[in-house]
mmCIF file of C-alpha atoms and ligand atoms in Angstrom:
data_model
loop_
_atom_site.group_PDB
_atom_site.id
_atom_site.type_symbol
_atom_site.label_atom_id
_atom_site.label_comp_id
_atom_site.label_asym_id
_atom_site.label_seq_id
_atom_site.Cartn_x
_atom_site.Cartn_y
_atom_site.Cartn_z
ATOM 1 C CA MET A 128 24.299 -4.704 -6.493
ATOM 2 C CA ARG A 129 25.809 -8.066 -5.732
ATOM 3 C CA VAL A 130 22.929 -8.940 -3.441
ATOM 4 C CA ASN A 131 20.513 -8.094 -6.232
ATOM 5 C CA SER A 132 22.219 -10.162 -8.885
ATOM 6 C CA SER A 133 22.633 -13.184 -6.623
ATOM 7 C CA ARG A 134 18.950 -12.953 -5.680
ATOM 8 C CA LEU A 135 18.055 -12.717 -9.345
ATOM 9 C CA GLY A 136 20.183 -15.797 -10.030
ATOM 10 C CA LEU A 137 18.394 -17.666 -7.252
ATOM 11 C CA GLY A 138 15.023 -16.622 -8.680
ATOM 12 C CA VAL A 139 15.952 -17.898 -12.146
ATOM 13 C CA ALA A 140 17.202 -21.188 -10.669
ATOM 14 C CA VAL A 141 13.981 -21.703 -8.700
ATOM 15 C CA ALA A 142 11.860 -20.861 -11.755
ATOM 16 C CA LEU A 143 13.788 -23.337 -13.921
ATOM 17 C CA ALA A 144 13.490 -26.048 -11.267
ATOM 18 C CA VAL A 145 9.733 -25.529 -10.969
ATOM 19 C CA MET A 146 9.357 -25.566 -14.758
ATOM 20 C CA ALA A 147 11.383 -28.785 -14.995
ATOM 21 C CA ALA A 148 9.223 -30.392 -12.302
ATOM 22 C CA ILE A 149 6.037 -29.390 -14.094
ATOM 23 C CA PHE A 150 7.493 -30.681 -17.354
ATOM 24 C CA VAL A 151 8.301 -34.068 -15.833
ATOM 25 C CA ALA A 152 4.869 -34.304 -14.194
ATOM 26 C CA ASP A 153 3.189 -33.235 -17.408
ATOM 27 C CA THR A 154 5.150 -35.779 -19.482
ATOM 28 C CA SER A 155 4.801 -38.719 -17.137
ATOM 29 C CA THR A 156 1.135 -38.358 -16.196
ATOM 30 C CA ASP A 157 -1.502 -39.808 -18.414
ATOM 31 C CA TYR A 158 -3.210 -36.494 -19.028
ATOM 32 C CA ALA A 159 -5.849 -36.937 -16.383
ATOM 33 C CA VAL A 160 -5.024 -33.327 -15.381
ATOM 34 C CA ALA A 161 -3.899 -30.311 -17.356
ATOM 35 C CA ALA A 162 -0.560 -30.187 -15.512
ATOM 36 C CA ALA A 163 0.638 -27.501 -17.914
ATOM 37 C CA GLY A 164 -1.699 -25.088 -16.130
ATOM 38 C CA PHE A 165 0.821 -25.007 -13.277
ATOM 39 C CA TYR A 166 3.228 -23.059 -15.512
ATOM 40 C CA THR A 167 1.047 -20.063 -14.658
ATOM 41 C CA VAL A 168 2.563 -20.094 -11.181
ATOM 42 C CA VAL A 169 5.973 -19.412 -12.714
ATOM 43 C CA ILE A 170 4.559 -16.710 -14.990
ATOM 44 C CA LEU A 171 2.814 -14.911 -12.123
ATOM 45 C CA ALA A 172 5.897 -15.087 -9.919
ATOM 46 C CA ALA A 173 8.079 -13.731 -12.732
ATOM 47 C CA ALA A 174 5.692 -10.977 -13.836
ATOM 48 C CA ARG A 175 7.061 -8.336 -11.456
ATOM 49 C CA ARG A 176 10.679 -9.007 -12.267
ATOM 50 C CA LEU A 177 10.618 -9.375 -16.043
ATOM 51 C CA SER A 178 9.970 -6.876 -18.807
ATOM 52 C CA ALA A 179 6.892 -7.405 -20.995
ATOM 53 C CA ARG A 180 9.024 -8.903 -23.763
ATOM 54 C CA GLN A 181 10.837 -11.266 -21.396
ATOM 55 C CA LEU A 182 7.514 -12.390 -19.951
ATOM 56 C CA MET A 183 6.201 -13.200 -23.424
ATOM 57 C CA VAL A 184 9.341 -15.221 -24.160
ATOM 58 C CA LEU A 185 8.787 -17.104 -20.894
ATOM 59 C CA ALA A 186 5.148 -17.802 -21.845
ATOM 60 C CA CYS A 187 6.256 -19.105 -25.267
ATOM 61 C CA ALA A 188 8.781 -21.373 -23.544
ATOM 62 C CA CYS A 189 6.021 -22.753 -21.294
ATOM 63 C CA ILE A 190 3.789 -23.397 -24.308
ATOM 64 C CA LEU A 191 6.613 -25.159 -26.160
ATOM 65 C CA LEU A 192 7.276 -27.338 -23.085
ATOM 66 C CA THR A 193 3.576 -28.221 -22.975
ATOM 67 C CA LEU A 194 3.620 -29.256 -26.632
ATOM 68 C CA LEU A 195 6.871 -31.161 -26.093
ATOM 69 C CA SER A 196 5.332 -33.109 -23.191
ATOM 70 C CA PHE A 197 2.403 -33.953 -25.408
ATOM 71 C CA ALA A 198 4.718 -35.223 -28.153
ATOM 72 C CA LEU A 199 7.092 -37.057 -25.774
ATOM 73 C CA SER A 200 4.302 -38.981 -24.113
ATOM 74 C CA GLY A 201 3.738 -40.537 -27.499
ATOM 75 C CA PHE A 202 0.341 -38.941 -27.871
ATOM 76 C CA GLY A 203 -0.782 -41.555 -25.255
ATOM 77 C CA ASN A 204 -4.472 -40.986 -24.887
ATOM 78 C CA TYR A 205 -4.630 -38.668 -27.886
ATOM 79 C CA ARG A 206 -7.963 -36.928 -27.324
ATOM 80 C CA VAL A 207 -7.652 -36.346 -23.594
ATOM 81 C CA GLY A 208 -4.037 -35.265 -24.101
ATOM 82 C CA LEU A 209 -4.996 -32.823 -26.803
ATOM 83 C CA ILE A 210 -7.776 -31.305 -24.681
ATOM 84 C CA ASN A 211 -5.586 -30.985 -21.585
ATOM 85 C CA SER A 212 -2.669 -29.493 -23.515
ATOM 86 C CA GLY A 213 -5.144 -27.076 -25.087
ATOM 87 C CA ILE A 214 -6.489 -26.106 -21.659
ATOM 88 C CA GLY A 215 -2.925 -25.669 -20.389
ATOM 89 C CA ILE A 216 -1.953 -23.432 -23.307
ATOM 90 C CA VAL A 217 -5.082 -21.277 -23.027
ATOM 91 C CA THR A 218 -4.465 -20.909 -19.286
ATOM 92 C CA ILE A 219 -0.879 -19.821 -19.952
ATOM 93 C CA LEU A 220 -2.006 -17.293 -22.581
ATOM 94 C CA VAL A 221 -4.756 -15.812 -20.416
ATOM 95 C CA THR A 222 -2.501 -15.602 -17.368
ATOM 96 C CA THR A 223 0.274 -13.915 -19.364
ATOM 97 C CA TYR A 224 -2.183 -11.415 -20.795
ATOM 98 C CA LEU A 225 -3.579 -10.550 -17.356
ATOM 99 C CA ALA A 226 -0.110 -10.354 -15.817
ATOM 100 C CA LEU A 227 1.003 -7.932 -18.543
ATOM 101 C CA LYS A 228 -2.104 -5.801 -17.967
ATOM 102 C CA MET A 229 -1.520 -5.793 -14.224
ATOM 103 C CA GLU A 230 2.102 -4.736 -14.585
ATOM 104 C CA ALA A 231 1.143 -1.946 -17.006
ATOM 105 C CA ALA A 232 -1.428 -0.669 -14.497
ATOM 106 C CA ARG A 233 1.126 -0.801 -11.718
ATOM 107 C CA ALA A 234 3.622 1.169 -13.821
ATOM 108 C CA ASP A 235 0.918 3.752 -14.619
ATOM 109 C CA ALA A 236 0.071 4.144 -10.944
ATOM 110 C CA GLN A 237 3.728 4.640 -10.093
ATOM 111 C CA GLU A 238 4.099 7.232 -12.827
ATOM 112 C CA ALA A 239 1.016 9.103 -11.583
ATOM 113 C CA GLN A 240 2.371 9.048 -8.046
ATOM 114 C CA ALA A 241 5.700 10.476 -9.228
ATOM 115 C CA ARG A 242 3.908 13.216 -11.146
ATOM 116 C CA LEU A 243 1.824 14.081 -8.097
ATOM 117 C CA LEU A 244 4.989 14.345 -6.022
ATOM 118 C CA ARG A 245 6.464 16.801 -8.516
ATOM 119 C CA VAL A 246 3.288 18.887 -8.515
ATOM 120 C CA ALA A 247 3.228 18.914 -4.736
ATOM 121 C CA ARG A 248 6.877 19.946 -4.563
ATOM 122 C CA ALA A 249 6.244 22.764 -7.011
ATOM 123 C CA SER A 250 3.269 23.958 -4.967
ATOM 124 C CA THR A 251 5.259 23.828 -1.719
ATOM 125 C CA LEU A 252 7.951 25.937 -3.349
ATOM 126 C CA GLY A 253 5.244 28.154 -4.823
ATOM 127 C CA GLU A 254 3.992 28.885 -1.320
ATOM 128 C CA LEU A 255 7.551 29.734 -0.350
ATOM 129 C CA THR A 256 8.216 32.006 -3.335
ATOM 130 C CA THR A 257 7.666 35.281 -1.482
ATOM 131 C CA SER A 258 9.897 34.137 1.301
ATOM 132 C CA ILE A 259 12.626 32.976 -1.099
ATOM 133 C CA ALA A 260 12.448 36.189 -3.144
ATOM 134 C CA HIS A 261 12.912 38.113 0.082
ATOM 135 C CA GLU A 262 15.918 35.989 1.034
ATOM 136 C CA VAL A 263 17.574 36.837 -2.290
ATOM 137 C CA ASN A 264 16.509 40.478 -2.278
ATOM 138 C CA GLN A 265 17.963 41.265 1.101
ATOM 139 C CA PRO A 266 21.603 40.600 0.198
ATOM 140 C CA LEU A 267 21.093 42.280 -3.189
ATOM 141 C CA ALA A 268 19.857 45.439 -1.484
ATOM 142 C CA ALA A 269 22.815 45.254 0.903
ATOM 143 C CA ILE A 270 25.177 44.980 -2.072
ATOM 144 C CA VAL A 271 23.735 48.179 -3.549
ATOM 145 C CA THR A 272 24.181 49.990 -0.228
ATOM 146 C CA SER A 273 27.781 48.821 0.116
ATOM 147 C CA GLY A 274 28.433 49.711 -3.538
ATOM 148 C CA ASN A 275 27.256 53.275 -2.982
ATOM 149 C CA ALA A 276 29.391 53.565 0.154
ATOM 150 C CA CYS A 277 32.378 52.221 -1.740
ATOM 151 C CA GLN A 278 31.940 54.841 -4.435
ATOM 152 C CA ARG A 279 31.866 57.585 -1.780
ATOM 153 C CA TRP A 280 35.043 56.317 -0.055
ATOM 154 C CA LEU A 281 36.824 56.255 -3.419
ATOM 155 C CA ALA A 282 35.590 59.749 -4.399
ATOM 156 C CA GLN A 283 37.195 61.303 -1.329
ATOM 157 C CA ALA A 284 40.517 63.104 -1.790
ATOM 158 C CA PRO A 285 42.585 61.219 -0.929
ATOM 159 C CA PRO A 286 40.403 58.074 -1.396
ATOM 160 C CA ASN A 287 39.864 56.020 1.765
ATOM 161 C CA LEU A 288 41.071 52.685 0.421
ATOM 162 C CA ASP A 289 40.667 50.840 3.733
ATOM 163 C CA LYS A 290 36.978 51.680 3.995
ATOM 164 C CA ALA A 291 36.467 50.970 0.301
ATOM 165 C CA ARG A 292 38.060 47.518 0.709
ATOM 166 C CA GLN A 293 35.773 46.741 3.681
ATOM 167 C CA ALA A 294 32.750 47.717 1.593
ATOM 168 C CA VAL A 295 33.856 45.401 -1.216
ATOM 169 C CA GLU A 296 34.282 42.550 1.285
ATOM 170 C CA ARG A 297 30.730 43.069 2.524
ATOM 171 C CA MET A 298 29.539 43.017 -1.077
ATOM 172 C CA LEU A 299 31.272 39.678 -1.700
ATOM 173 C CA ASP A 300 29.763 38.174 1.476
ATOM 174 C CA ASP A 301 26.297 39.302 0.486
ATOM 175 C CA ALA A 302 26.711 37.990 -3.048
ATOM 176 C CA ARG A 303 27.646 34.620 -1.579
ATOM 177 C CA ARG A 304 24.583 34.687 0.677
ATOM 178 C CA ALA A 305 22.324 35.333 -2.323
ATOM 179 C CA SER A 306 23.862 32.573 -4.363
ATOM 180 C CA ASP A 307 23.591 30.149 -1.422
ATOM 181 C CA VAL A 308 19.841 30.703 -1.383
ATOM 182 C CA ILE A 309 19.651 29.900 -5.092
ATOM 183 C CA VAL A 310 21.707 26.751 -4.579
ATOM 184 C CA ARG A 311 19.290 25.630 -1.827
ATOM 185 C CA VAL A 312 16.237 26.304 -3.977
ATOM 186 C CA ARG A 313 17.817 24.442 -6.878
ATOM 187 C CA GLY A 314 18.490 21.552 -4.506
ATOM 188 C CA MET A 315 14.837 21.413 -3.517
ATOM 189 C CA THR A 316 13.506 21.537 -7.074
ATOM 190 C CA ARG A 317 15.506 18.775 -8.682
ATOM 191 C CA GLY A 318 12.892 17.090 -10.813
ATOM 192 C CA GLN A 319 13.858 13.472 -10.650
ATOM 193 C CA ALA A 320 13.237 11.070 -7.853
ATOM 194 C CA GLN A 321 16.508 10.631 -6.051
ATOM 195 C CA GLN A 322 18.140 7.734 -4.399
ATOM 196 C CA PRO A 323 18.135 7.685 -0.622
ATOM 197 C CA TYR A 324 21.507 8.321 0.967
ATOM 198 C CA ALA A 325 22.938 9.123 4.378
ATOM 199 C CA PHE A 326 22.796 12.776 5.442
ATOM 200 C CA ALA A 327 22.796 14.828 8.635
ATOM 201 C CA ILE A 328 19.271 15.950 9.489
ATOM 202 C CA ASN A 329 20.106 19.179 11.370
ATOM 203 C CA PRO A 330 21.586 21.159 8.447
ATOM 204 C CA ALA A 331 18.675 19.968 6.283
ATOM 205 C CA ILE A 332 16.229 21.354 8.882
ATOM 206 C CA GLU A 333 18.133 24.636 9.089
ATOM 207 C CA GLU A 334 18.101 25.055 5.315
ATOM 208 C CA VAL A 335 14.322 24.690 5.148
ATOM 209 C CA LEU A 336 13.848 27.152 8.000
ATOM 210 C CA SER A 337 16.160 29.663 6.357
ATOM 211 C CA LEU A 338 14.113 29.475 3.157
ATOM 212 C CA ALA A 339 10.942 29.990 5.198
ATOM 213 C CA ARG A 340 12.442 32.680 7.426
ATOM 214 C CA ALA A 341 10.858 35.668 5.710
ATOM 215 C CA GLU A 342 7.475 33.918 5.743
ATOM 216 C CA LEU A 343 7.847 33.228 9.466
ATOM 217 C CA GLU A 344 8.934 36.803 10.180
ATOM 218 C CA ARG A 345 6.069 38.215 8.146
ATOM 219 C CA HIS A 346 3.645 36.356 10.426
ATOM 220 C CA GLY A 347 5.573 37.322 13.551
ATOM 221 C CA ILE A 348 6.406 33.736 14.422
ATOM 222 C CA PRO A 349 9.551 33.211 16.507
ATOM 223 C CA VAL A 350 11.288 29.872 15.961
ATOM 224 C CA THR A 351 12.820 27.762 18.701
ATOM 225 C CA LEU A 352 15.304 25.154 17.528
ATOM 226 C CA GLU A 353 15.934 22.154 19.738
ATOM 227 C CA LEU A 354 18.371 20.137 17.686
ATOM 228 C CA SER A 355 20.226 17.263 19.267
ATOM 229 C CA GLU A 356 23.919 17.245 18.451
ATOM 230 C CA GLU A 357 24.263 13.514 18.965
ATOM 231 C CA LEU A 358 22.348 12.138 16.028
ATOM 232 C CA PRO A 359 23.455 9.542 13.525
ATOM 233 C CA PRO A 360 22.939 10.445 9.856
ATOM 234 C CA VAL A 361 19.530 9.429 8.537
ATOM 235 C CA PHE A 362 19.018 7.345 5.426
ATOM 236 C CA ALA A 363 16.468 8.904 3.072
ATOM 237 C CA ASP A 364 15.980 11.161 0.072
ATOM 238 C CA ARG A 365 17.169 14.537 1.379
ATOM 239 C CA VAL A 366 15.138 16.669 -1.047
ATOM 240 C CA GLN A 367 11.940 14.795 -0.209
ATOM 241 C CA ILE A 368 12.537 15.036 3.534
ATOM 242 C CA GLN A 369 13.024 18.774 3.149
ATOM 243 C CA GLN A 370 9.720 18.864 1.311
ATOM 244 C CA VAL A 371 8.049 17.115 4.262
ATOM 245 C CA LEU A 372 9.564 19.683 6.620
ATOM 246 C CA ALA A 373 8.464 22.577 4.420
ATOM 247 C CA ASN A 374 4.912 21.164 4.367
ATOM 248 C CA LEU A 375 4.816 20.857 8.160
ATOM 249 C CA VAL A 376 6.214 24.364 8.676
ATOM 250 C CA LEU A 377 3.752 25.901 6.209
ATOM 251 C CA ASN A 378 0.850 24.046 7.852
ATOM 252 C CA ALA A 379 2.002 25.377 11.230
ATOM 253 C CA VAL A 380 2.157 28.937 9.887
ATOM 254 C CA GLU A 381 -1.356 28.604 8.480
ATOM 255 C CA ALA A 382 -2.674 27.060 11.701
ATOM 256 C CA MET A 383 -1.404 30.054 13.695
ATOM 257 C CA SER A 384 -3.071 32.716 11.579
ATOM 258 C CA ALA A 385 -5.830 33.043 14.186
ATOM 259 C CA THR A 386 -3.451 32.966 17.154
ATOM 260 C CA PRO A 387 -2.805 36.393 18.723
ATOM 261 C CA PRO A 388 0.617 37.602 17.493
ATOM 262 C CA GLY A 389 2.229 37.494 20.932
ATOM 263 C CA ARG A 390 1.370 33.818 21.391
ATOM 264 C CA ARG A 391 2.618 32.496 18.076
ATOM 265 C CA SER A 392 5.623 30.233 18.193
ATOM 266 C CA LEU A 393 7.135 27.388 16.258
ATOM 267 C CA ARG A 394 9.354 24.753 17.799
ATOM 268 C CA VAL A 395 11.354 22.451 15.576
ATOM 269 C CA GLY A 396 13.307 19.668 17.191
ATOM 270 C CA SER A 397 15.428 16.671 16.389
ATOM 271 C CA ALA A 398 16.141 13.879 18.855
ATOM 272 C CA ARG A 399 16.916 10.216 19.205
ATOM 273 C CA ALA A 400 13.823 8.050 19.636
ATOM 274 C CA PRO A 401 14.069 5.193 22.176
ATOM 275 C CA ASP A 402 14.105 2.638 19.341
ATOM 276 C CA GLY A 403 17.128 4.315 17.744
ATOM 277 C CA GLN A 404 15.309 6.164 14.981
ATOM 278 C CA VAL A 405 15.850 9.866 14.458
ATOM 279 C CA ARG A 406 12.803 11.858 15.521
ATOM 280 C CA ILE A 407 11.929 15.227 13.997
ATOM 281 C CA SER A 408 9.114 17.307 15.456
ATOM 282 C CA VAL A 409 7.329 20.481 14.435
ATOM 283 C CA ALA A 410 5.128 22.017 17.106
ATOM 284 C CA ASP A 411 2.988 25.142 16.853
ATOM 285 C CA THR A 412 0.607 27.178 18.986
ATOM 286 C CA GLY A 413 -2.191 27.249 16.420
ATOM 287 C CA THR A 414 -5.730 25.932 16.291
ATOM 288 C CA GLY A 415 -4.705 22.334 16.835
ATOM 289 C CA LEU A 416 -5.960 19.539 14.648
ATOM 290 C CA PRO A 417 -9.722 19.320 14.234
ATOM 291 C CA ALA A 418 -11.305 16.539 16.285
ATOM 292 C CA THR A 419 -11.680 13.800 13.697
ATOM 293 C CA MET A 420 -10.876 10.207 13.203
ATOM 294 C CA ASP A 421 -7.233 9.421 13.855
ATOM 295 C CA ASP A 422 -5.715 9.386 10.428
ATOM 296 C CA GLN A 423 -8.030 11.685 8.528
ATOM 297 C CA PRO A 424 -5.638 14.629 8.144
ATOM 298 C CA PHE A 425 -3.241 12.266 6.373
ATOM 299 C CA GLU A 426 -5.799 11.267 3.763
ATOM 300 C CA ALA A 427 -5.390 12.728 0.299
ATOM 301 C CA PHE A 428 -7.634 15.744 -0.426
ATOM 302 C CA TRP A 429 -8.752 16.036 3.192
ATOM 303 C CA THR A 430 -8.550 19.717 4.087
ATOM 304 C CA THR A 431 -10.273 22.228 6.353
ATOM 305 C CA LYS A 432 -9.013 25.209 4.353
ATOM 306 C CA THR A 433 -11.060 26.938 1.680
ATOM 307 C CA ASP A 434 -8.025 27.102 -0.616
ATOM 308 C CA GLY A 435 -6.336 23.936 0.650
ATOM 309 C CA LEU A 436 -5.431 20.985 -1.546
ATOM 310 C CA GLY A 437 -5.266 18.484 1.277
ATOM 311 C CA LEU A 438 -2.177 16.867 -0.212
ATOM 312 C CA GLY A 439 0.619 18.109 2.050
ATOM 313 C CA LEU A 440 0.214 15.582 4.852
ATOM 314 C CA SER A 441 -0.772 12.710 2.597
ATOM 315 C CA ILE A 442 2.348 13.177 0.484
ATOM 316 C CA SER A 443 4.466 13.686 3.579
ATOM 317 C CA ARG A 444 3.250 10.403 4.965
ATOM 318 C CA GLY A 445 4.004 8.679 1.657
ATOM 319 C CA ILE A 446 7.558 10.027 1.681
ATOM 320 C CA VAL A 447 8.231 9.178 5.321
ATOM 321 C CA GLU A 448 6.823 5.658 5.070
ATOM 322 C CA ALA A 449 8.699 4.992 1.833
ATOM 323 C CA SER A 450 11.845 5.873 3.789
ATOM 324 C CA GLY A 451 11.002 3.245 6.395
ATOM 325 C CA GLY A 452 9.756 5.777 8.938
ATOM 326 C CA ARG A 453 6.410 6.863 10.363
ATOM 327 C CA ILE A 454 4.594 10.121 10.970
ATOM 328 C CA ARG A 455 1.867 11.113 13.404
ATOM 329 C CA ALA A 456 -0.010 14.169 14.558
ATOM 330 C CA THR A 457 -1.092 15.043 18.072
ATOM 331 C CA ASN A 458 -2.569 18.041 19.793
ATOM 332 C CA ARG A 459 -0.491 19.601 22.531
ATOM 333 C CA ALA A 460 -1.911 19.988 26.028
ATOM 334 C CA GLN A 461 -1.196 23.750 25.999
ATOM 335 C CA GLY A 462 -2.897 24.140 22.614
ATOM 336 C CA GLY A 463 -1.593 23.778 19.101
ATOM 337 C CA ALA A 464 -0.505 20.759 17.128
ATOM 338 C CA GLU A 465 2.644 18.721 17.026
ATOM 339 C CA LEU A 466 3.663 16.741 13.976
ATOM 340 C CA VAL A 467 6.324 14.132 14.553
ATOM 341 C CA PHE A 468 8.106 11.876 12.123
ATOM 342 C CA GLU A 469 10.882 9.365 12.526
ATOM 343 C CA LEU A 470 13.516 8.226 10.064
ATOM 344 C CA PRO A 471 15.813 5.237 10.204
ATOM 345 C CA PRO A 472 19.489 5.948 10.894
ATOM 346 C CA ALA A 473 21.880 5.184 8.056
ATOM 347 C CA PRO A 474 22.993 1.534 8.112
ATOM 348 C CA GLY A 475 26.017 0.949 10.290
ATOM 349 C CA THR A 476 25.643 4.179 12.235
ATOM 350 C CA SER A 477 23.159 3.189 14.912
ATOM 351 C CA ALA A 478 25.809 2.814 17.627
HETATM 352 N N1 ADP B 765 -0.183 22.238 12.271
HETATM 353 C C1 ADP B 765 -1.486 22.022 12.093
HETATM 354 N N2 ADP B 765 -2.404 22.519 12.973
HETATM 355 C C2 ADP B 765 -3.711 22.301 12.805
HETATM 356 N N3 ADP B 765 -4.252 21.600 11.796
HETATM 357 C C3 ADP B 765 -3.410 21.071 10.884
HETATM 358 C C4 ADP B 765 -2.003 21.246 10.982
HETATM 359 N N4 ADP B 765 -1.431 20.605 9.938
HETATM 360 C C5 ADP B 765 -2.436 20.058 9.236
HETATM 361 N N5 ADP B 765 -3.631 20.340 9.783
HETATM 362 C C6 ADP B 765 -4.950 19.905 9.300
HETATM 363 O O1 ADP B 765 -4.766 18.884 8.349
HETATM 364 C C7 ADP B 765 -5.363 19.255 7.113
HETATM 365 C C8 ADP B 765 -4.593 18.667 5.964
HETATM 366 O O2 ADP B 765 -3.331 19.277 5.815
HETATM 367 P P1 ADP B 765 -2.590 19.187 4.424
HETATM 368 O O3 ADP B 765 -2.576 17.743 3.992
HETATM 369 O O4 ADP B 765 -1.270 19.856 4.534
HETATM 370 O O5 ADP B 765 -3.513 19.938 3.410
HETATM 371 P P2 ADP B 765 -3.853 21.519 3.325
HETATM 372 O O6 ADP B 765 -2.762 22.243 4.059
HETATM 373 O O7 ADP B 765 -3.858 21.815 1.860
HETATM 374 O O8 ADP B 765 -5.206 21.672 3.962
HETATM 375 C C9 ADP B 765 -5.413 20.765 7.132
HETATM 376 O O9 ADP B 765 -6.437 21.274 6.316
HETATM 377 C C10 ADP B 765 -5.674 21.040 8.606
HETATM 378 O O10 ADP B 765 -7.027 20.902 8.919
HETATM 379 MG MG1 MG B 766 -0.680 21.912 3.884
#
């Protein structure tokens, strides 16, 4: 916060200094040049940091300064001065208009990107629905079983209270399991973009895999976890990173649909990269990536599936790079693909 406000203060000071310099030049020259045109530099530099209204106020201030210079120089060479001031003012107006347009377009693009992210998250969760429903159903079914048993223990004469109590304990455990799943799903669906913060990557990986467990079991895919215990927390948006992981796992599942059941396997690992970043990898024994140009799978709408959207990897790359990391895909020597991404460790934890 403090860094931001002191940088803002510096920016304002620089802008004022530049404006003062232009003003002096504009006032003291004999209007051989439209010095006022240089105010556009200030307007362009400020465009990203100011609101539309603030930018218009700034433009008005520049125009007033231009007129003031004209007046202060005693209307020296009146006609040339008038023309150059006019040119300066028109330049300021046109620049302000274009800067406002540009900022509006940038805001629109950002909004569209955010909407796309939400759609993609919903579709990732959509693909996981069956798996999630199964995860909730299992404990619910177990609760019914334990409930029936409990009733039987109580109906005995005399009632077996010990057994009944054990059954109730199992019911409570299962209820907690079901509600944990809901909490995890809720965590992954939070609509708004979040702020990055420091979190441990391993539990985040395990949560995604537990939501996908039924899907993995349904396809007969055993999972090997190779999680390093000596990792610093990473600094990123946890929900988005889980979305990346879910995308990679679902891609791996789809890539292994043609692999004979006995040879399917998924390996998910976390490790420390030599440069200190935290490396997360998802390796499968599927078809491998099609032989294409390097980065093609990461392009938006590039897909080899008849019902694919081609957004999973492109969005994953966007998320990882926005977090200051990188992502790449390689084919493994023994067949199958490996997707690897790296995230920066939380500040002050790289030791
Ligand atoms: N684990 C993988 N194994 C093989 N190919 C993959 C794998 N992951 C991604 N791909 C390739 O990259 C393409 C793009 O993936 P993605 O962006 O997730 O879109 P979609 O899954 O909708 O096709 C896939 O269509 C597929 O050809
Ligand atoms: Mg995909």
